[in-house]
Coordinates of C-alpha atoms and ligand atoms in Angstrom, one line a residue:
M89 CA -11.3 -3.1 -3.2
S90 CA -9.2 -5.7 -1.4
P91 CA -5.5 -5.8 -2.2
I92 CA -4.1 -8.8 -3.9
R93 CA -2.8 -11.2 -1.3
R94 CA 0.9 -11.7 -1.6
P95 CA 2.9 -14.1 0.4
R96 CA 4.0 -12.7 3.7
L97 CA 7.5 -11.6 4.3
S98 CA 9.5 -11.9 7.5
A99 CA 9.2 -9.1 10.0
A100 CA 12.8 -8.1 9.4
A101 CA 12.1 -7.8 5.6
Y102 CA 9.2 -5.5 6.1
A103 CA 11.1 -3.4 8.6
E104 CA 14.2 -3.1 6.5
G105 CA 12.1 -2.2 3.4
V106 CA 10.2 0.5 5.4
L107 CA 13.4 1.9 6.9
A108 CA 15.0 2.1 3.4
G109 CA 12.0 4.2 2.3
D110 CA 10.7 1.5 -0.1
R111 CA 7.2 2.7 -0.9
L112 CA 5.9 -0.7 -2.0
L113 CA 7.0 -2.3 1.2
L114 CA 5.6 0.6 3.2
S115 CA 2.2 0.0 1.6
R116 CA 2.5 -3.7 2.2
A117 CA 3.4 -3.1 5.8
I118 CA 0.4 -0.8 6.3
T119 CA -1.8 -3.4 4.7
L120 CA -0.4 -6.0 7.1
A121 CA -1.1 -3.8 10.0
E122 CA -4.7 -3.3 8.8
S123 CA -5.3 -7.0 8.5
S124 CA -7.7 -8.6 11.0
L125 CA -6.1 -12.0 10.6
P126 CA -4.5 -13.1 13.9
D127 CA -1.3 -14.3 12.1
D128 CA -1.0 -10.9 10.3
Q129 CA -1.5 -9.1 13.5
A130 CA 1.2 -11.0 15.3
L131 CA 3.6 -10.3 12.4
A132 CA 2.6 -6.6 12.3
R133 CA 3.4 -6.3 16.0
Q134 CA 6.9 -7.6 15.3
V135 CA 7.3 -5.2 12.5
M136 CA 6.1 -2.3 14.7
D137 CA 8.6 -3.4 17.5
Q138 CA 11.4 -3.2 15.0
I139 CA 10.5 0.2 13.5
L140 CA 9.5 1.9 16.7
P141 CA 13.0 3.2 17.6
H142 CA 13.0 5.0 14.2
T143 CA 9.7 6.8 14.7
G144 CA 8.7 10.2 16.2
R145 CA 10.8 12.5 14.0
S146 CA 7.9 14.1 12.1
I147 CA 5.3 16.7 12.8
R148 CA 1.9 15.1 12.9
L149 CA -1.0 17.2 11.6
G150 CA -4.7 16.5 11.8
I151 CA -7.0 18.3 9.4
T152 CA -10.7 18.3 10.2
G153 CA -13.9 20.2 9.2
V154 CA -17.4 19.5 8.0
P155 CA -17.9 17.6 4.7
G156 CA -17.2 19.8 1.7
V157 CA -15.2 22.4 3.7
G158 CA -12.3 21.6 1.4
K159 CA -10.0 19.3 3.4
S160 CA -8.8 17.2 0.5
T161 CA -8.2 20.2 -1.8
F162 CA -6.4 21.9 1.0
I163 CA -4.2 18.8 1.7
E164 CA -3.4 18.6 -2.0
R165 CA -2.2 22.2 -2.1
F166 CA -0.7 22.4 1.3
G167 CA 1.1 19.1 0.9
T168 CA 2.5 20.4 -2.4
Y169 CA 3.6 23.6 -0.7
I170 CA 5.5 21.6 2.0
T171 CA 7.2 19.4 -0.5
G172 CA 8.3 22.7 -2.1
L173 CA 10.2 23.3 1.1
G174 CA 12.0 20.0 0.4
K175 CA 10.1 18.0 3.0
K176 CA 8.7 14.6 2.6
V177 CA 4.9 14.4 3.2
A178 CA 2.7 11.5 3.9
V179 CA -1.1 11.8 3.7
L180 CA -3.4 9.4 5.6
A181 CA -7.1 9.5 6.1
I182 CA -9.2 8.1 8.9
D183 CA -12.7 6.8 8.2
P184 CA -14.3 5.1 11.2
S185 CA -17.5 4.3 9.3
S186 CA -17.0 0.8 7.9
Q187 CA -19.8 1.4 5.3
R188 CA -17.7 3.9 3.5
S189 CA -15.0 1.5 2.7
G190 CA -13.1 3.0 -0.1
G191 CA -15.3 5.1 -2.3
S192 CA -14.6 8.5 -0.8
I193 CA -10.9 8.1 -0.4
L194 CA -10.3 6.6 -3.9
G195 CA -12.1 9.7 -5.1
D196 CA -9.6 11.7 -3.0
K197 CA -6.7 10.0 -4.5
T198 CA -7.7 11.2 -7.9
R199 CA -8.5 14.6 -6.4
M200 CA -5.0 14.8 -5.0
E201 CA -3.7 14.4 -8.6
Q202 CA -0.7 16.7 -8.3
L203 CA 0.4 15.4 -4.9
S204 CA 0.0 11.7 -5.8
H205 CA 2.6 12.2 -8.6
N206 CA 5.0 14.1 -6.4
P207 CA 8.1 12.1 -5.6
L208 CA 8.3 13.6 -2.1
A209 CA 4.7 12.7 -1.2
Y210 CA 3.0 9.4 -0.3
I211 CA -0.8 9.1 -0.1
R212 CA -2.4 6.2 1.7
P213 CA -6.1 5.5 1.2
S214 CA -7.9 5.0 4.4
A215 CA -8.4 1.6 6.0
A216 CA -11.7 0.0 5.4
G217 CA -13.1 -0.2 8.9
S218 CA -12.7 -3.7 10.3
A219 CA -15.3 -4.9 12.7
L220 CA -13.0 -5.2 15.7
G221 CA -10.1 -3.0 16.7
G222 CA -10.8 0.5 15.6
V223 CA -9.6 2.1 12.4
A224 CA -7.9 4.6 14.7
A225 CA -5.5 2.0 15.9
R226 CA -4.6 1.1 12.3
T227 CA -4.1 4.7 11.3
R228 CA -1.7 5.1 14.2
E229 CA 0.3 2.2 13.0
A230 CA 0.3 3.6 9.5
L231 CA 1.5 7.0 10.9
L232 CA 4.5 5.3 12.6
L233 CA 5.4 3.3 9.6
C234 CA 5.4 6.5 7.5
E235 CA 7.7 8.1 10.0
A236 CA 10.0 5.1 9.9
A237 CA 10.1 5.4 6.1
G238 CA 11.4 9.0 6.5
F239 CA 8.3 11.1 6.0
E240 CA 8.8 14.4 7.9
V241 CA 5.3 15.8 7.8
I242 CA 2.2 13.5 8.3
L243 CA -1.2 14.9 7.3
I244 CA -4.2 13.1 8.5
E245 CA -7.6 13.9 7.1
T246 CA -10.7 13.1 9.1
V247 CA -13.3 11.4 6.9
G248 CA -16.9 11.1 8.0
V249 CA -18.2 12.5 11.2
G250 CA -18.3 11.7 14.9
Q251 CA -15.5 9.9 16.6
S252 CA -13.0 10.5 13.9
E253 CA -12.2 14.0 15.2
T254 CA -11.3 12.7 18.7
A255 CA -9.4 9.8 17.3
V256 CA -7.3 12.1 15.1
R257 CA -6.9 14.7 17.8
N258 CA -5.4 11.9 20.0
M259 CA -2.7 11.0 17.5
V260 CA -1.5 14.4 16.2
D261 CA 0.7 17.2 17.5
F262 CA -1.3 20.0 15.8
F263 CA -5.0 19.8 15.0
L264 CA -6.2 22.2 12.3
L265 CA -9.9 23.0 12.0
L266 CA -11.0 24.2 8.6
M267 CA -14.2 26.3 8.5
L268 CA -16.5 27.9 6.0
A269 CA -17.5 31.5 6.1
G270 CA -21.2 31.3 6.9
A271 CA -23.9 33.8 6.1
G272 CA -23.7 35.7 9.4
D273 CA -24.2 32.7 11.6
E274 CA -20.6 31.7 11.7
L275 CA -20.8 30.0 15.0
Q276 CA -23.7 27.8 14.2
G277 CA -23.4 24.3 13.0
I278 CA -20.0 23.5 14.4
K279 CA -19.7 21.9 17.8
K280 CA -18.0 23.8 20.5
G281 CA -16.2 20.7 21.5
I282 CA -14.4 20.5 18.2
M283 CA -13.3 24.1 18.4
E284 CA -11.9 23.4 21.8
M285 CA -9.7 20.6 20.4
A286 CA -8.2 22.8 17.7
D287 CA -4.7 24.3 17.8
G288 CA -5.5 26.6 14.9
L289 CA -8.4 27.5 12.6
A290 CA -8.4 28.4 8.9
I291 CA -11.4 29.8 7.0
T292 CA -11.3 28.1 3.6
K293 CA -12.3 29.2 0.2
A294 CA -11.2 32.8 0.9
D295 CA -11.3 33.7 -2.8
G296 CA -13.4 35.5 -5.4
A297 CA -16.7 36.9 -4.0
N298 CA -16.1 34.9 -0.8
K299 CA -13.1 37.0 0.4
G300 CA -15.0 39.6 2.4
A301 CA -17.1 36.9 4.1
A302 CA -14.0 35.0 5.0
R303 CA -12.5 38.0 6.7
Q304 CA -15.7 38.6 8.6
A305 CA -15.7 35.0 9.7
Q306 CA -12.1 35.3 10.8
A307 CA -12.9 38.3 13.0
A308 CA -15.9 36.5 14.5
Y309 CA -14.0 33.3 15.3
K310 CA -11.2 35.3 16.8
N311 CA -13.6 36.9 19.2
A312 CA -15.3 33.6 20.0
L313 CA -12.0 32.0 20.8
H314 CA -11.3 34.6 23.4
L315 CA -14.2 33.2 25.4
F316 CA -12.5 29.8 25.5
P317 CA -10.2 28.7 28.2
P318 CA -6.5 28.7 27.1
T319 CA -5.2 25.4 25.8
A320 CA -3.1 23.1 28.0
S321 CA 0.1 24.5 26.6
G322 CA -0.9 28.1 27.0
W323 CA -1.2 28.5 23.2
I324 CA -4.0 30.7 21.8
P325 CA -5.3 29.1 18.6
P326 CA -4.8 31.6 15.7
V327 CA -7.5 32.1 13.1
L328 CA -6.3 32.4 9.5
T329 CA -7.9 32.4 6.0
C330 CA -6.8 30.5 3.0
S331 CA -7.7 29.5 -0.5
A332 CA -6.6 26.2 -1.8
Q333 CA -7.8 27.2 -5.2
E334 CA -5.6 30.2 -5.4
G335 CA -2.9 28.9 -3.2
N336 CA -3.3 31.8 -0.7
G337 CA -2.6 31.6 3.0
L338 CA -0.7 28.3 2.9
E339 CA 2.6 29.8 3.9
A340 CA 1.0 31.5 6.9
I341 CA -0.6 28.2 8.0
W342 CA 2.8 26.5 7.8
E343 CA 4.4 29.3 9.8
M344 CA 1.7 29.0 12.4
I345 CA 2.4 25.3 12.7
E346 CA 6.2 25.9 13.0
K347 CA 5.5 28.5 15.6
Y348 CA 3.3 26.2 17.6
E349 CA 6.0 23.5 17.5
R350 CA 8.6 25.9 18.9
H351 CA 6.2 27.1 21.5
S352 CA 5.1 23.6 22.7
R353 CA 8.6 22.2 22.6
Q354 CA 9.8 25.0 24.7
K355 CA 7.0 24.5 27.2
G356 CA 7.8 20.8 27.3
Y357 CA 4.2 20.2 26.1
F358 CA 5.1 18.6 22.8
E359 CA 6.7 15.6 24.3
H360 CA 4.2 15.5 27.2
Q361 CA 1.3 15.3 24.7
R362 CA 3.0 12.5 22.8
R363 CA 3.6 10.5 26.0
Q364 CA 0.0 10.9 27.0
Q365 CA -1.1 9.9 23.5
N366 CA 1.0 6.8 23.7
L367 CA -0.5 5.8 27.0
A368 CA -4.0 6.3 25.7
W369 CA -3.0 4.2 22.7
M370 CA -1.9 1.4 25.0
H371 CA -5.2 1.4 26.8
S372 CA -7.3 1.5 23.6
A373 CA -5.2 -1.4 22.1
L374 CA -5.8 -3.3 25.3
K375 CA -9.5 -2.7 25.2
D376 CA -9.6 -3.9 21.5
Q377 CA -7.8 -7.1 22.5
L378 CA -10.1 -7.7 25.5
K379 CA -13.1 -7.2 23.3
Q380 CA -11.9 -9.5 20.7
Y381 CA -10.9 -12.1 23.3
F382 CA -14.3 -11.8 25.0
Y383 CA -16.5 -12.0 22.0
S384 CA -14.6 -14.9 20.4
H385 CA -14.6 -16.9 23.7
P386 CA -16.7 -20.1 23.2
A387 CA -18.7 -19.4 26.4
V388 CA -19.7 -16.0 25.0
A389 CA -20.0 -16.9 21.4
G390 CA -22.4 -19.8 22.2
Q391 CA -24.9 -17.6 24.1
R392 CA -24.5 -14.2 22.5
Q393 CA -27.1 -14.7 19.7
R394 CA -29.7 -16.1 22.0
L395 CA -29.3 -13.2 24.4
E396 CA -29.3 -10.7 21.7
E397 CA -32.6 -12.1 20.4
E398 CA -34.1 -12.0 23.9
V399 CA -33.1 -8.4 24.3
K400 CA -34.6 -7.4 21.0
E401 CA -37.8 -9.2 21.9
G402 CA -37.9 -7.5 25.3
Q403 CA -37.7 -10.8 27.2
T404 CA -34.4 -9.9 28.9
G405 CA -33.2 -6.5 29.9
A406 CA -30.0 -5.2 28.2
L407 CA -28.1 -4.8 31.4
G408 CA -29.2 -8.2 32.6
A409 CA -28.1 -9.8 29.3
A410 CA -24.7 -8.1 29.5
H411 CA -24.3 -9.3 33.0
Q412 CA -25.3 -12.9 32.1
L413 CA -22.7 -12.9 29.2
F414 CA -20.0 -11.6 31.5
S415 CA -20.9 -14.2 34.2
L416 CA -20.6 -17.0 31.7
F417 CA -17.3 -15.7 30.6
R418 CA -16.0 -15.4 34.2
E419 CA -17.2 -18.8 35.2
S420 CA -15.5 -20.4 32.2
M421 CA -12.3 -18.6 33.2
R422 CA -12.4 -20.3 36.6
D423 CA -12.4 -23.8 35.2
Ligands
GTP1186 N1 -13.7 28.4 -4.3 C1 -13.0 27.4 -3.7 N2 -13.5 26.2 -3.7 C2 -12.8 25.2 -3.1 C3 -11.6 25.5 -2.4 N3 -11.2 24.3 -1.9 C4 -12.1 23.4 -2.2 N4 -13.1 23.9 -2.9 C5 -14.2 23.1 -3.5 O1 -15.0 22.6 -2.4 C6 -15.5 21.3 -2.7 C7 -15.2 20.3 -1.6 O2 -13.8 20.2 -1.5 P1 -13.1 18.9 -0.9 O3 -11.7 19.2 -0.8 O4 -13.6 17.7 -1.5 O5 -13.8 18.9 0.6 P2 -13.6 17.9 1.8 O6 -13.7 18.6 3.0 O7 -12.4 17.0 1.6 O8 -14.9 17.0 1.6 P3 -15.2 15.5 2.2 O9 -14.0 14.7 2.0 O10 -16.4 15.1 1.4 O11 -15.6 15.7 3.7 C8 -15.0 21.0 -4.1 O12 -15.9 21.2 -5.1 C9 -13.8 21.9 -4.2 O13 -13.5 22.2 -5.6 C10 -11.1 26.8 -2.4 O14 -10.0 27.1 -1.9 N5 -11.8 27.7 -3.1
MG1187 MG1 -12.1 14.9 1.5

């Protein structure tokens, strides 16, 4: 579903609207940032420059876990809980797989029925993955725009699998891993790497007949986490249980996050991590731009298809073809 194209506004008009907390303009500014048109990108950069001094005053939370673990349901209830504390909440989703452009998150928007009607909440469907310039970069811009619009808690749901965990980990302050109580084999099926990225774990669906299993899983994960090296800030990730259905455990999760914020600010880690994330963002933006410049360069665009065919047919090696393309590019730069 592509949004209806409206005439572009000036950068100042977007920025003023966002800073005033105008949701329509916030949505339009995010759409602008997601656009792959060069003119839109240039305008979006100007908007970002103007809003940047007004960003950073939120707590950024990433929510991850296997499909079906209950991320969206959790966000609906947890987001509602946080608005109950009088805080403004924005929900974003990151979906790096361009094939799933919309379906899942539109479904989510209806699933987050309660939250989507909450005046303190804003839900932004995920960007349809554009070919160049990762969706992660777009989500980062959306996050900053939401901060500028005055949202105090940003929840980012990972959608799909693979790189999305790392991408979200690299833009949030606190990374929450949701887990299901398994049938005795709790530690199977989830990658150790993802557990190492988490600042906290919550066993979901701890309700009804599942309560006992959830408690067992909690104990098992606590033990397992002892075998992990401490995180960079010296924080030991707690393991909690919750039920989005019954609304249990949400308060304890929020307290854990607040405790983490106090801990990491006191250690100086909070700001350190944000600075590192900014630096990484700069380099990934640069990589995106280089890639885009490279592939759209006439010297490359003219030979790419031929070389791709040759590689597919086995006539040219992959490394050799890459080298040829790069040489063509370099030679044309010398002219
Ligand atoms: N019993 C119980 N069921 C739950 C709870 N939370 C979610 N569910 C159910 O679990 C299923 C999956 O929930 P979702 O919130 O869509 O899970 P998700 O992780 O967002 O899934 P994807 O977006 O597809 O990765 C739904 O049928 C929910 O109703 C809970 O606290 N208790
Ligand atoms: Mg979901």
